Amino acid sequence: MRILICAALIAIGSTSVFASADDKKAIKEIIAAIEYGWENGDGAPFRKHFLDFEGARYVESGGQNEGLDDLVTNHVEPEKDALEYLHLDFSDIEIHFEGGFAWAIADTRVKGKVRKNGREFDKAGRQTFLFRLVEGEWKVVHTHSSSRDYRPKKHEH
């Protein structure tokens, strides 16, 4: 019995080690597609990579979208017309796995210009993505973003 348990633990551990490089690459590609979708007001990457399910919530700086359609039709796509430009950068991405579940944490920087009043914004913060492995593909099941006005760190002399 002890040998069987040890063999199972080794198999589970080795599976996650071997799959991790491909899984990390897949998740980074999904995050890049989401970045593209936000910047271009394109809902297609969200519809491809987000799991559409009842109860889905996507949170940004205190506001939330309920469900994938709400996120795409009331947030992602309208920004294309509301903003002259939007530049989003996810950096220092950390990815963690737990079986068929994964999460990624990233630094964010978002800059844009509001078409209606010409106001420009420059914000920095953090983004969290939660993923679930569904039929061999990673799907985003939740996001949470928080940011504030960008303030460069002052260097001491």
PDB file of C-alpha atoms in Angstrom:
ATOM      1  CA  MET A   1       0.000   0.000   0.000  1.00  0.00           C
ATOM      2  CA  ARG A   2       2.802   2.411   0.930  1.00  0.00           C
ATOM      3  CA  ILE A   3       4.520   1.777  -2.417  1.00  0.00           C
ATOM      4  CA  LEU A   4       1.265   2.448  -4.285  1.00  0.00           C
ATOM      5  CA  ILE A   5       0.772   5.780  -2.481  1.00  0.00           C
ATOM      6  CA  CYS A   6       4.385   6.831  -3.136  1.00  0.00           C
ATOM      7  CA  ALA A   7       4.062   5.897  -6.824  1.00  0.00           C
ATOM      8  CA  ALA A   8       0.845   7.920  -7.100  1.00  0.00           C
ATOM      9  CA  LEU A   9       2.456  10.959  -5.470  1.00  0.00           C
ATOM     10  CA  ILE A  10       5.462  10.739  -7.773  1.00  0.00           C
ATOM     11  CA  ALA A  11       3.196  10.440 -10.825  1.00  0.00           C
ATOM     12  CA  ILE A  12       1.126  13.454  -9.756  1.00  0.00           C
ATOM     13  CA  GLY A  13       4.230  15.529  -9.027  1.00  0.00           C
ATOM     14  CA  SER A  14       5.968  14.621 -12.276  1.00  0.00           C
ATOM     15  CA  THR A  15       2.836  15.335 -14.332  1.00  0.00           C
ATOM     16  CA  SER A  16       2.614  18.906 -13.028  1.00  0.00           C
ATOM     17  CA  VAL A  17       6.346  19.478 -13.567  1.00  0.00           C
ATOM     18  CA  PHE A  18       6.238  18.314 -17.194  1.00  0.00           C
ATOM     19  CA  ALA A  19       2.964  20.107 -18.002  1.00  0.00           C
ATOM     20  CA  SER A  20       4.001  23.315 -16.280  1.00  0.00           C
ATOM     21  CA  ALA A  21       6.108  24.770 -19.128  1.00  0.00           C
ATOM     22  CA  ASP A  22       3.334  24.288 -21.707  1.00  0.00           C
ATOM     23  CA  ASP A  23       0.686  25.437 -19.246  1.00  0.00           C
ATOM     24  CA  LYS A  24       2.648  28.569 -18.330  1.00  0.00           C
ATOM     25  CA  LYS A  25       3.099  29.360 -22.013  1.00  0.00           C
ATOM     26  CA  ALA A  26      -0.636  28.880 -22.664  1.00  0.00           C
ATOM     27  CA  ILE A  27      -1.598  31.143 -19.763  1.00  0.00           C
ATOM     28  CA  LYS A  28       0.854  33.860 -20.833  1.00  0.00           C
ATOM     29  CA  GLU A  29      -0.623  33.707 -24.349  1.00  0.00           C
ATOM     30  CA  ILE A  30      -4.128  34.079 -22.898  1.00  0.00           C
ATOM     31  CA  ILE A  31      -3.035  37.109 -20.864  1.00  0.00           C
ATOM     32  CA  ALA A  32      -1.453  38.661 -23.984  1.00  0.00           C
ATOM     33  CA  ALA A  33      -4.713  38.073 -25.901  1.00  0.00           C
ATOM     34  CA  ILE A  34      -6.697  39.736 -23.107  1.00  0.00           C
ATOM     35  CA  GLU A  35      -4.306  42.707 -23.170  1.00  0.00           C
ATOM     36  CA  TYR A  36      -4.879  42.976 -26.937  1.00  0.00           C
ATOM     37  CA  GLY A  37      -8.650  42.729 -26.461  1.00  0.00           C
ATOM     38  CA  TRP A  38      -8.739  45.567 -23.916  1.00  0.00           C
ATOM     39  CA  GLU A  39      -6.511  47.836 -26.001  1.00  0.00           C
ATOM     40  CA  ASN A  40      -8.547  47.290 -29.164  1.00  0.00           C
ATOM     41  CA  GLY A  41     -12.060  47.033 -27.728  1.00  0.00           C
ATOM     42  CA  ASP A  42     -12.207  43.500 -29.135  1.00  0.00           C
ATOM     43  CA  GLY A  43     -14.392  41.024 -27.254  1.00  0.00           C
ATOM     44  CA  ALA A  44     -13.216  37.994 -29.275  1.00  0.00           C
ATOM     45  CA  PRO A  45     -10.257  37.078 -26.989  1.00  0.00           C
ATOM     46  CA  PHE A  46     -12.569  37.240 -23.975  1.00  0.00           C
ATOM     47  CA  ARG A  47     -15.195  35.030 -25.620  1.00  0.00           C
ATOM     48  CA  LYS A  48     -12.467  32.548 -26.587  1.00  0.00           C
ATOM     49  CA  HIS A  49     -10.536  32.387 -23.314  1.00  0.00           C
ATOM     50  CA  PHE A  50     -13.113  33.105 -20.579  1.00  0.00           C
ATOM     51  CA  LEU A  51     -15.382  30.374 -19.242  1.00  0.00           C
ATOM     52  CA  ASP A  52     -18.943  31.627 -19.616  1.00  0.00           C
ATOM     53  CA  PHE A  53     -20.877  30.412 -16.579  1.00  0.00           C
ATOM     54  CA  GLU A  54     -23.629  31.613 -14.282  1.00  0.00           C
ATOM     55  CA  GLY A  55     -22.151  33.508 -11.347  1.00  0.00           C
ATOM     56  CA  ALA A  56     -19.029  34.752 -13.157  1.00  0.00           C
ATOM     57  CA  ARG A  57     -17.737  38.084 -11.814  1.00  0.00           C
ATOM     58  CA  TYR A  58     -15.000  40.328 -13.179  1.00  0.00           C
ATOM     59  CA  VAL A  59     -13.887  43.088 -10.782  1.00  0.00           C
ATOM     60  CA  GLU A  60     -12.033  46.300 -11.592  1.00  0.00           C
ATOM     61  CA  SER A  61     -11.202  48.942  -8.977  1.00  0.00           C
ATOM     62  CA  GLY A  62     -14.414  48.439  -7.054  1.00  0.00           C
ATOM     63  CA  GLY A  63     -16.778  47.909  -9.998  1.00  0.00           C
ATOM     64  CA  GLN A  64     -17.830  44.554 -11.352  1.00  0.00           C
ATOM     65  CA  ASN A  65     -19.256  42.956 -14.453  1.00  0.00           C
ATOM     66  CA  GLU A  66     -21.607  40.034 -13.912  1.00  0.00           C
ATOM     67  CA  GLY A  67     -20.972  37.399 -16.552  1.00  0.00           C
ATOM     68  CA  LEU A  68     -18.987  37.299 -19.750  1.00  0.00           C
ATOM     69  CA  ASP A  69     -21.567  39.057 -21.928  1.00  0.00           C
ATOM     70  CA  ASP A  70     -21.806  41.962 -19.456  1.00  0.00           C
ATOM     71  CA  LEU A  71     -17.996  42.303 -19.451  1.00  0.00           C
ATOM     72  CA  VAL A  72     -17.699  42.283 -23.247  1.00  0.00           C
ATOM     73  CA  THR A  73     -20.766  44.283 -24.299  1.00  0.00           C
ATOM     74  CA  ASN A  74     -20.818  46.825 -21.462  1.00  0.00           C
ATOM     75  CA  HIS A  75     -17.112  47.292 -20.773  1.00  0.00           C
ATOM     76  CA  VAL A  76     -14.575  45.961 -23.294  1.00  0.00           C
ATOM     77  CA  GLU A  77     -16.256  46.902 -26.578  1.00  0.00           C
ATOM     78  CA  PRO A  78     -17.655  50.345 -25.560  1.00  0.00           C
ATOM     79  CA  GLU A  79     -14.188  51.518 -24.514  1.00  0.00           C
ATOM     80  CA  LYS A  80     -13.127  51.384 -28.172  1.00  0.00           C
ATOM     81  CA  ASP A  81     -15.462  54.337 -28.873  1.00  0.00           C
ATOM     82  CA  ALA A  82     -15.118  56.080 -25.500  1.00  0.00           C
ATOM     83  CA  LEU A  83     -11.311  56.309 -25.567  1.00  0.00           C
ATOM     84  CA  GLU A  84      -8.977  57.900 -28.098  1.00  0.00           C
ATOM     85  CA  TYR A  85      -6.395  55.342 -27.064  1.00  0.00           C
ATOM     86  CA  LEU A  86      -5.826  52.722 -24.394  1.00  0.00           C
ATOM     87  CA  HIS A  87      -2.473  51.170 -23.619  1.00  0.00           C
ATOM     88  CA  LEU A  88      -2.347  48.284 -21.155  1.00  0.00           C
ATOM     89  CA  ASP A  89       0.736  46.461 -19.975  1.00  0.00           C
ATOM     90  CA  PHE A  90       0.772  43.339 -17.831  1.00  0.00           C
ATOM     91  CA  SER A  91       4.287  42.705 -16.489  1.00  0.00           C
ATOM     92  CA  ASP A  92       6.081  40.609 -13.855  1.00  0.00           C
ATOM     93  CA  ILE A  93       3.535  37.843 -14.349  1.00  0.00           C
ATOM     94  CA  GLU A  94       3.637  35.102 -11.692  1.00  0.00           C
ATOM     95  CA  ILE A  95       1.757  31.884 -12.456  1.00  0.00           C
ATOM     96  CA  HIS A  96       0.874  29.192  -9.915  1.00  0.00           C
ATOM     97  CA  PHE A  97      -0.791  25.803 -10.388  1.00  0.00           C
ATOM     98  CA  GLU A  98      -2.834  23.507  -8.189  1.00  0.00           C
ATOM     99  CA  GLY A  99      -4.055  20.565 -10.260  1.00  0.00           C
ATOM    100  CA  GLY A 100      -6.690  21.794 -12.726  1.00  0.00           C
ATOM    101  CA  PHE A 101      -6.669  25.262 -11.176  1.00  0.00           C
ATOM    102  CA  ALA A 102      -4.198  28.097 -11.773  1.00  0.00           C
ATOM    103  CA  TRP A 103      -3.826  31.738 -10.892  1.00  0.00           C
ATOM    104  CA  ALA A 104      -1.691  34.499 -12.280  1.00  0.00           C
ATOM    105  CA  ILE A 105      -0.748  37.771 -10.647  1.00  0.00           C
ATOM    106  CA  ALA A 106       0.632  40.662 -12.684  1.00  0.00           C
ATOM    107  CA  ASP A 107       1.693  44.257 -12.311  1.00  0.00           C
ATOM    108  CA  THR A 108      -0.468  46.503 -14.475  1.00  0.00           C
ATOM    109  CA  ARG A 109      -0.022  49.867 -16.073  1.00  0.00           C
ATOM    110  CA  VAL A 110      -2.884  51.425 -18.002  1.00  0.00           C
ATOM    111  CA  LYS A 111      -2.832  54.685 -19.910  1.00  0.00           C
ATOM    112  CA  GLY A 112      -5.519  56.251 -22.004  1.00  0.00           C
ATOM    113  CA  LYS A 113      -7.328  59.343 -23.165  1.00  0.00           C
ATOM    114  CA  VAL A 114     -11.075  59.905 -22.804  1.00  0.00           C
ATOM    115  CA  ARG A 115     -12.540  61.046 -26.114  1.00  0.00           C
ATOM    116  CA  LYS A 116     -15.441  63.067 -24.592  1.00  0.00           C
ATOM    117  CA  ASN A 117     -13.382  65.437 -22.424  1.00  0.00           C
ATOM    118  CA  GLY A 118      -9.750  64.881 -23.454  1.00  0.00           C
ATOM    119  CA  ARG A 119      -8.779  63.721 -19.940  1.00  0.00           C
ATOM    120  CA  GLU A 120      -5.708  61.512 -19.907  1.00  0.00           C
ATOM    121  CA  PHE A 121      -5.083  58.889 -17.251  1.00  0.00           C
ATOM    122  CA  ASP A 122      -2.066  56.892 -16.175  1.00  0.00           C
ATOM    123  CA  LYS A 123      -2.657  54.216 -13.548  1.00  0.00           C
ATOM    124  CA  ALA A 124      -0.654  51.367 -12.048  1.00  0.00           C
ATOM    125  CA  GLY A 125      -1.719  48.428  -9.929  1.00  0.00           C
ATOM    126  CA  ARG A 126      -2.166  44.680  -9.750  1.00  0.00           C
ATOM    127  CA  GLN A 127      -4.249  42.149 -11.661  1.00  0.00           C
ATOM    128  CA  THR A 128      -5.261  38.639 -10.642  1.00  0.00           C
ATOM    129  CA  PHE A 129      -6.542  36.018 -13.083  1.00  0.00           C
ATOM    130  CA  LEU A 130      -8.076  32.712 -11.940  1.00  0.00           C
ATOM    131  CA  PHE A 131      -8.057  29.808 -14.411  1.00  0.00           C
ATOM    132  CA  ARG A 132      -9.653  26.386 -14.589  1.00  0.00           C
ATOM    133  CA  LEU A 133      -8.570  23.577 -16.899  1.00  0.00           C
ATOM    134  CA  VAL A 134     -11.612  22.669 -19.019  1.00  0.00           C
ATOM    135  CA  GLU A 135     -11.339  19.869 -21.579  1.00  0.00           C
ATOM    136  CA  GLY A 136      -7.584  20.387 -21.858  1.00  0.00           C
ATOM    137  CA  GLU A 137      -7.722  24.193 -22.203  1.00  0.00           C
ATOM    138  CA  TRP A 138      -7.151  26.881 -19.590  1.00  0.00           C
ATOM    139  CA  LYS A 139     -10.163  29.175 -19.182  1.00  0.00           C
ATOM    140  CA  VAL A 140     -10.356  32.394 -17.179  1.00  0.00           C
ATOM    141  CA  VAL A 141     -13.032  32.062 -14.492  1.00  0.00           C
ATOM    142  CA  HIS A 142     -12.443  35.312 -12.573  1.00  0.00           C
ATOM    143  CA  THR A 143     -10.382  38.490 -12.760  1.00  0.00           C
ATOM    144  CA  HIS A 144      -9.720  41.226 -10.235  1.00  0.00           C
ATOM    145  CA  SER A 145      -7.899  44.452 -10.989  1.00  0.00           C
ATOM    146  CA  SER A 146      -7.014  47.306  -8.703  1.00  0.00           C
ATOM    147  CA  SER A 147      -5.122  50.445  -9.677  1.00  0.00           C
ATOM    148  CA  ARG A 148      -4.475  54.032  -8.677  1.00  0.00           C
ATOM    149  CA  ASP A 149      -2.793  57.034 -10.234  1.00  0.00           C
ATOM    150  CA  TYR A 150       0.739  56.155 -11.299  1.00  0.00           C
ATOM    151  CA  ARG A 151       3.418  57.630  -9.084  1.00  0.00           C
ATOM    152  CA  PRO A 152       6.992  56.834 -10.038  1.00  0.00           C
ATOM    153  CA  LYS A 153       9.151  55.768  -7.135  1.00  0.00           C
ATOM    154  CA  LYS A 154      11.523  58.490  -6.032  1.00  0.00           C
ATOM    155  CA  HIS A 155      15.126  57.445  -5.722  1.00  0.00           C
ATOM    156  CA  GLU A 156      17.056  58.502  -2.642  1.00  0.00           C
ATOM    157  CA  HIS A 157      20.396  60.220  -3.265  1.00  0.00           C
TER     158      HIS A 157
END
